Every structure is written in C-alpha cells, then in structure tokens.
Tab-separated table of C-alpha atoms in Angstrom:
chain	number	residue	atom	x	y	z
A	129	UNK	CA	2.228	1.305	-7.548
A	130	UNK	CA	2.588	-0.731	-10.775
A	131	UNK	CA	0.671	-3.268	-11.888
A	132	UNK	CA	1.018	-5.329	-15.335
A	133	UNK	CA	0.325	-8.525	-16.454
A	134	UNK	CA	-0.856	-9.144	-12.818
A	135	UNK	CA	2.152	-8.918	-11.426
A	136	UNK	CA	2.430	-5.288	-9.192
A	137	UNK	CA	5.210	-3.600	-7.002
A	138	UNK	CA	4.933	-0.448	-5.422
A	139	UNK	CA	7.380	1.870	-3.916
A	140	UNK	CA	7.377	4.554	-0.975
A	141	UNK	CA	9.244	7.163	0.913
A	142	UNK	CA	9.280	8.357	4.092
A	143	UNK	CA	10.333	12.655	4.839
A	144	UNK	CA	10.660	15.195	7.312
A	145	UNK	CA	9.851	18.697	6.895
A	146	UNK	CA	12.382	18.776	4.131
A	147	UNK	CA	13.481	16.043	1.524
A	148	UNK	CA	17.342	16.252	3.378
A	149	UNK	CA	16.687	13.313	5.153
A	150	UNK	CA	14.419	10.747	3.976
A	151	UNK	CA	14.185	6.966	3.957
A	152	UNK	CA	13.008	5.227	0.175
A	153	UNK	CA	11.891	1.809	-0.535
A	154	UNK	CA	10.148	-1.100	-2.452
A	155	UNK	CA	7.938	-3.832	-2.577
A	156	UNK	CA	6.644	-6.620	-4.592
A	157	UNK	CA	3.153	-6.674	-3.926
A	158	UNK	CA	1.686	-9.988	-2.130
A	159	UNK	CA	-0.808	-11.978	-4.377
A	160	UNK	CA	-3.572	-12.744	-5.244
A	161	UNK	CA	-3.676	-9.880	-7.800
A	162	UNK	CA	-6.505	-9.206	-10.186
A	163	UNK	CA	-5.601	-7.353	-13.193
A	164	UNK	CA	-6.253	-3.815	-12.948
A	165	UNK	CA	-6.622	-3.628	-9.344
A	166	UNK	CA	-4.089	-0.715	-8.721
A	167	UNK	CA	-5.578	-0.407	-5.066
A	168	UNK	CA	-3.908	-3.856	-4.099
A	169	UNK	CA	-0.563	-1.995	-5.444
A	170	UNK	CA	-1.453	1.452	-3.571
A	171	UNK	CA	-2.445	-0.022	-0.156
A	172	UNK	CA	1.194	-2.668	-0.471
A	173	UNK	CA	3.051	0.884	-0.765
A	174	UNK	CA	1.323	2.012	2.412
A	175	UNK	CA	1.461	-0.794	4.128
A	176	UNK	CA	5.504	-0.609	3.910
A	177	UNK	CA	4.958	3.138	5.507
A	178	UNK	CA	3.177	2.235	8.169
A	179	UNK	CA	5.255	-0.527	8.925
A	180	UNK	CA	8.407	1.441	8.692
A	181	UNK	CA	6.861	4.368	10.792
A	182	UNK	CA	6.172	1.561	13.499
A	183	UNK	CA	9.316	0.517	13.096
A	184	UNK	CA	11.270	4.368	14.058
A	185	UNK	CA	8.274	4.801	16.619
A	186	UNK	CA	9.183	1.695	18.411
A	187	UNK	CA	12.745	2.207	18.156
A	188	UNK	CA	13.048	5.652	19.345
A	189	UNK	CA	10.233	5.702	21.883
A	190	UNK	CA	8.391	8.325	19.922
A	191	UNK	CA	4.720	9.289	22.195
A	192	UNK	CA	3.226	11.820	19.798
A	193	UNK	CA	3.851	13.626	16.568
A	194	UNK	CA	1.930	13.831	13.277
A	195	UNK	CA	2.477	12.376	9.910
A	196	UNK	CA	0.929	12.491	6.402
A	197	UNK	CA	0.207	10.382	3.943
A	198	UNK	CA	-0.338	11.444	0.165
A	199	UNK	CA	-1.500	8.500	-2.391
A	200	UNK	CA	-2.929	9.117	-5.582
A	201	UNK	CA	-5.662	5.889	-4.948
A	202	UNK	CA	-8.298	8.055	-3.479
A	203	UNK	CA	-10.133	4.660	-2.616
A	204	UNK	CA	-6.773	3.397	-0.809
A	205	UNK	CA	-6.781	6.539	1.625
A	206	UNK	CA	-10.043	5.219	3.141
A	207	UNK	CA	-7.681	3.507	5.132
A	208	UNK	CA	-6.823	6.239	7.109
A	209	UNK	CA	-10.404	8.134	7.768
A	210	UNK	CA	-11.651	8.624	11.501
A	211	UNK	CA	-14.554	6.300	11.150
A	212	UNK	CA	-13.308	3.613	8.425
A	213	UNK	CA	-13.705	-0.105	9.610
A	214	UNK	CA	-12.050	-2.886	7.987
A	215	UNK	CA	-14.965	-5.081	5.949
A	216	UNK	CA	-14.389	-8.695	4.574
A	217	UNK	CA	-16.483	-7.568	2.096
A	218	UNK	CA	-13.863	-4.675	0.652
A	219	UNK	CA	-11.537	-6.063	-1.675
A	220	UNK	CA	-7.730	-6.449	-0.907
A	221	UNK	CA	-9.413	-6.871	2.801
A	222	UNK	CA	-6.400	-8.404	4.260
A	223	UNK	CA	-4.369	-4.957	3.518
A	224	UNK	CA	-6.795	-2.616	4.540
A	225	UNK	CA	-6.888	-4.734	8.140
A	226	UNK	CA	-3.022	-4.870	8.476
A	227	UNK	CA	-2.833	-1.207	7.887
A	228	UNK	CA	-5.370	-0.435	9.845
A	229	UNK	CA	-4.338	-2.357	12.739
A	230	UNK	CA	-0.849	-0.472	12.472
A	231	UNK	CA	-2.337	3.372	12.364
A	232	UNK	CA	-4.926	2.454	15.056
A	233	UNK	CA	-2.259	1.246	17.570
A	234	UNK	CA	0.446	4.049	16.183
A	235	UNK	CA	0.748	7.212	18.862
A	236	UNK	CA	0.986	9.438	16.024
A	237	UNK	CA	-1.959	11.251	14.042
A	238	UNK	CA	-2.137	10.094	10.834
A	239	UNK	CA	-3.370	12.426	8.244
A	240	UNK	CA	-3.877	12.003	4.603
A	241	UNK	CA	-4.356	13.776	1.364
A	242	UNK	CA	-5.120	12.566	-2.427
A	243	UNK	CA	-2.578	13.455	-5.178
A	244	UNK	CA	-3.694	13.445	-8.501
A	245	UNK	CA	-1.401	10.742	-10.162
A	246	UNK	CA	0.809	11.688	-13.276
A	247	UNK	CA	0.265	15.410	-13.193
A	248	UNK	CA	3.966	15.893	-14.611
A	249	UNK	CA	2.368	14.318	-18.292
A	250	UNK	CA	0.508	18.123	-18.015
A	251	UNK	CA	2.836	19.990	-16.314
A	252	UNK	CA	6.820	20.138	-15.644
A	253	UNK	CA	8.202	18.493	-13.696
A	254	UNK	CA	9.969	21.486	-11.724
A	255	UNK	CA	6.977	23.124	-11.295
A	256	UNK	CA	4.977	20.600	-9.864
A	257	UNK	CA	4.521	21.216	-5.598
A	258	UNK	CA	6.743	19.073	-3.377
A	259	UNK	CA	4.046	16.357	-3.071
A	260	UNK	CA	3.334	15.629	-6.194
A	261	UNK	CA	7.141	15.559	-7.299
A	262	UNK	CA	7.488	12.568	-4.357
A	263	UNK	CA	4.560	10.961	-6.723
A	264	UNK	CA	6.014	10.884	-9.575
A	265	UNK	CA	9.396	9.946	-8.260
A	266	UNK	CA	7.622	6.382	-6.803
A	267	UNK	CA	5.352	5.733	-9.728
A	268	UNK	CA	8.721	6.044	-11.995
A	269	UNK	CA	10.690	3.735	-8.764
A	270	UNK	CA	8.158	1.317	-8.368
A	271	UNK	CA	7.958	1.087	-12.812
A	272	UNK	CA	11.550	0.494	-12.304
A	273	UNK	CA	11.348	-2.257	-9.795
A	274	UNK	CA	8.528	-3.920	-11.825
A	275	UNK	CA	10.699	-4.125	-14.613
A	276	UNK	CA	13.958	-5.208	-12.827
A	277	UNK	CA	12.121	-7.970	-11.133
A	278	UNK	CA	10.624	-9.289	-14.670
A	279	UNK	CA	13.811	-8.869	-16.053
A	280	UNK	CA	16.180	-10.595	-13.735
A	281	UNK	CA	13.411	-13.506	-13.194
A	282	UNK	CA	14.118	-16.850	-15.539
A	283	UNK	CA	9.989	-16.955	-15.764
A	284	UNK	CA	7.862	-14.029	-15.655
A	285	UNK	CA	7.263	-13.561	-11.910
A	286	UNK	CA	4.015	-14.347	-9.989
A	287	UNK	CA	2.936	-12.609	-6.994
A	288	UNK	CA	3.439	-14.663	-3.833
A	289	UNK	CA	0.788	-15.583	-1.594
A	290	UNK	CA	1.560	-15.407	2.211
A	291	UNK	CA	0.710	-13.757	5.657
A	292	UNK	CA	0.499	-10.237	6.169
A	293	UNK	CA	1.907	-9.031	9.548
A	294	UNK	CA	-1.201	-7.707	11.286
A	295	UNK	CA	-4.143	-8.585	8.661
A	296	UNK	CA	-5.738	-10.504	11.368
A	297	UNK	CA	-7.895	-14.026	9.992
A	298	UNK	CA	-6.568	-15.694	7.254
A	299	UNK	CA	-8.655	-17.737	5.097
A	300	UNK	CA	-7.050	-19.978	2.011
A	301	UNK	CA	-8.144	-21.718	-0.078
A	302	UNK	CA	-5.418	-25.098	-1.255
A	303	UNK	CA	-2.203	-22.125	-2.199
A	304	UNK	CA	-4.596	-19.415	-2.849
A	305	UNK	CA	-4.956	-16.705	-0.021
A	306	UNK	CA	-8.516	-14.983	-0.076
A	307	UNK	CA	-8.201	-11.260	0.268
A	308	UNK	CA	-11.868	-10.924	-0.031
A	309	UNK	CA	-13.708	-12.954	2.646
A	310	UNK	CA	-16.926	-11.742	1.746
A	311	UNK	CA	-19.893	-14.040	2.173
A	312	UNK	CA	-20.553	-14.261	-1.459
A	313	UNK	CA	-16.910	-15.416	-1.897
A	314	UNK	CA	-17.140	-17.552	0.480
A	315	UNK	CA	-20.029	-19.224	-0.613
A	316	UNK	CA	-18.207	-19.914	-4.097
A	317	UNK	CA	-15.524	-21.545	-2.843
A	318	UNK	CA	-17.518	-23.754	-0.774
A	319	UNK	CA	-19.851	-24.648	-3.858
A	320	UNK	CA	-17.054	-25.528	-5.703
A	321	UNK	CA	-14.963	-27.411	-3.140
C-alpha cells in the first residue's frame, strides 16, 4: 500500500507455484482515510485478493486447495487467524468484515505469513527470497499508481466513500462512511449531531 497526503492505493498479485502465470492489479483505497493509517491501505490490497480468489473459485468450481497470503502489515494479517472476529471497535472495521466474510465462506485454506516491508533498502534486490521480491514489486506498483492517479487528476484526489461488497452494516454519517462503529464513535457523532 501507499498512503500520502491521505490519499492511499494499494496493489496486489495473485501466483501459482511459480511466477509464470500470475494475475496483478490495483486499487484506490475507499475513504475515510486517516493519515498514517497504512493498515486501511494493506487490508484494500487484500481485500482485492480475496475478491479475485472468489472470483476464479466461483468460476471454475474450485472445492479445495490452499492459498497464502504474505503482507508486510503484521496487524492487517489478523484478518486471516483461526479465531479472529470482526470488532466495530477495530479500526478500518468495514474491511476487516468484508474480508473476513470472503475467507470464511471461501473452500480454500487460507494461510498467511508477515514480510518484513522494504528489505531490498538492506539487501539486493536479486537476492532477496521470492516473497519478498513480490513485496517490493507492489509497494513500487501501488507508489506508481498513487502517483499516476495524483498526476492525471485536475485536483489532488480524495478517497471516495462508498459500500464495500460484503462489509456487512453500514453506518454514515451526512457523506462520511464510519469505518469505526465503535461505541465511543458513535457516541461523538451523536453529541455532535
């Protein structure tokens, strides 16, 4: 993921066994985005994976198989632990229920492993293990989308709020989505409506 000036995309691929055959992608990552919150940018990225793996599941009928994910937002794999359960009191709630929701009704085991992010700033490129490479391949994709999308846009771009297939109960506030439904939150907005 990348995130600047609150504004965040992410990108993702999708491999076999080898990297001969593999599907690559991007996202702009939905709003509300707090500055700094590079989970919000980590979970967008795999969201699109999990989407896209229910996608070829559906598609081809697949009944079994195993797949892993490798993120370097330790906090974002959560996501993907046995016993995890969605709480409106996480922040970027509404993606951690949408993915979630996706892995929990996918027939495949869904594994996951932490990659430490930018390990080629200490070590070549070359020499880096297959995993890590496909790291910093997206970080340097989704910098490049970030940039592309500021660059092309007659404003500086904003991060859209709007419905996440999946993410279950929506709560907004006017045009402002709330990604955080704790009580706390909730009890803000209501003293200040």
């Amino acid at each position: 993921g990348s995130l600047k000036l609150g504004f965040g995309t992410s990108a993702f691929v999708l491999e076999g066994p080898t990297s001969a055959n593999h599907i690559v992608g991007v996202n702009q990552v939905p709003g509300p985005i707090k500055e700094g919150d590079s989970q919000r940018c980590e979970l967008a990225g795999l969201y699109a994976v999990a989407v896209l793996v229910d996608a070829i599941v559906s598609y081809y009928n697949i009944t079994e198989g195993q797949i892993l994910v490798a993120c370097d937002n330790s906090s974002a794999l959560r996501v993907f632990w046995d016993l995890f359960m969605p709480n409106p009191a996480y922040n970027n709630f509404d993606l951690f229920n949408a993915v979630w929701h996706l892995i929990r009704q996918s027939p495949l085991d869904w594994e996951c492993t932490h990659i430490h992010g930018h390990q080629d700033k200490h070590v070549p490129y070359h020499a880096l293990p297959r995993l890590s490479r496909l790291n910093v391949d997206m970080d340097t994709l989704a910098k490049a989308h970030w940039t592309s999308l500021v660059e092309s846009s007659p404003a500086f771009p904003v991060p859209v709020h709007r419905p996440i297939l999946y993410e279950g109960l929506q709560l907004w506030t006017g045009d402002t989505k709330i990604v955080h439904p704790s009580s706390s939150t909730l009890c803000n907005i209501l003293a200040t409506s």
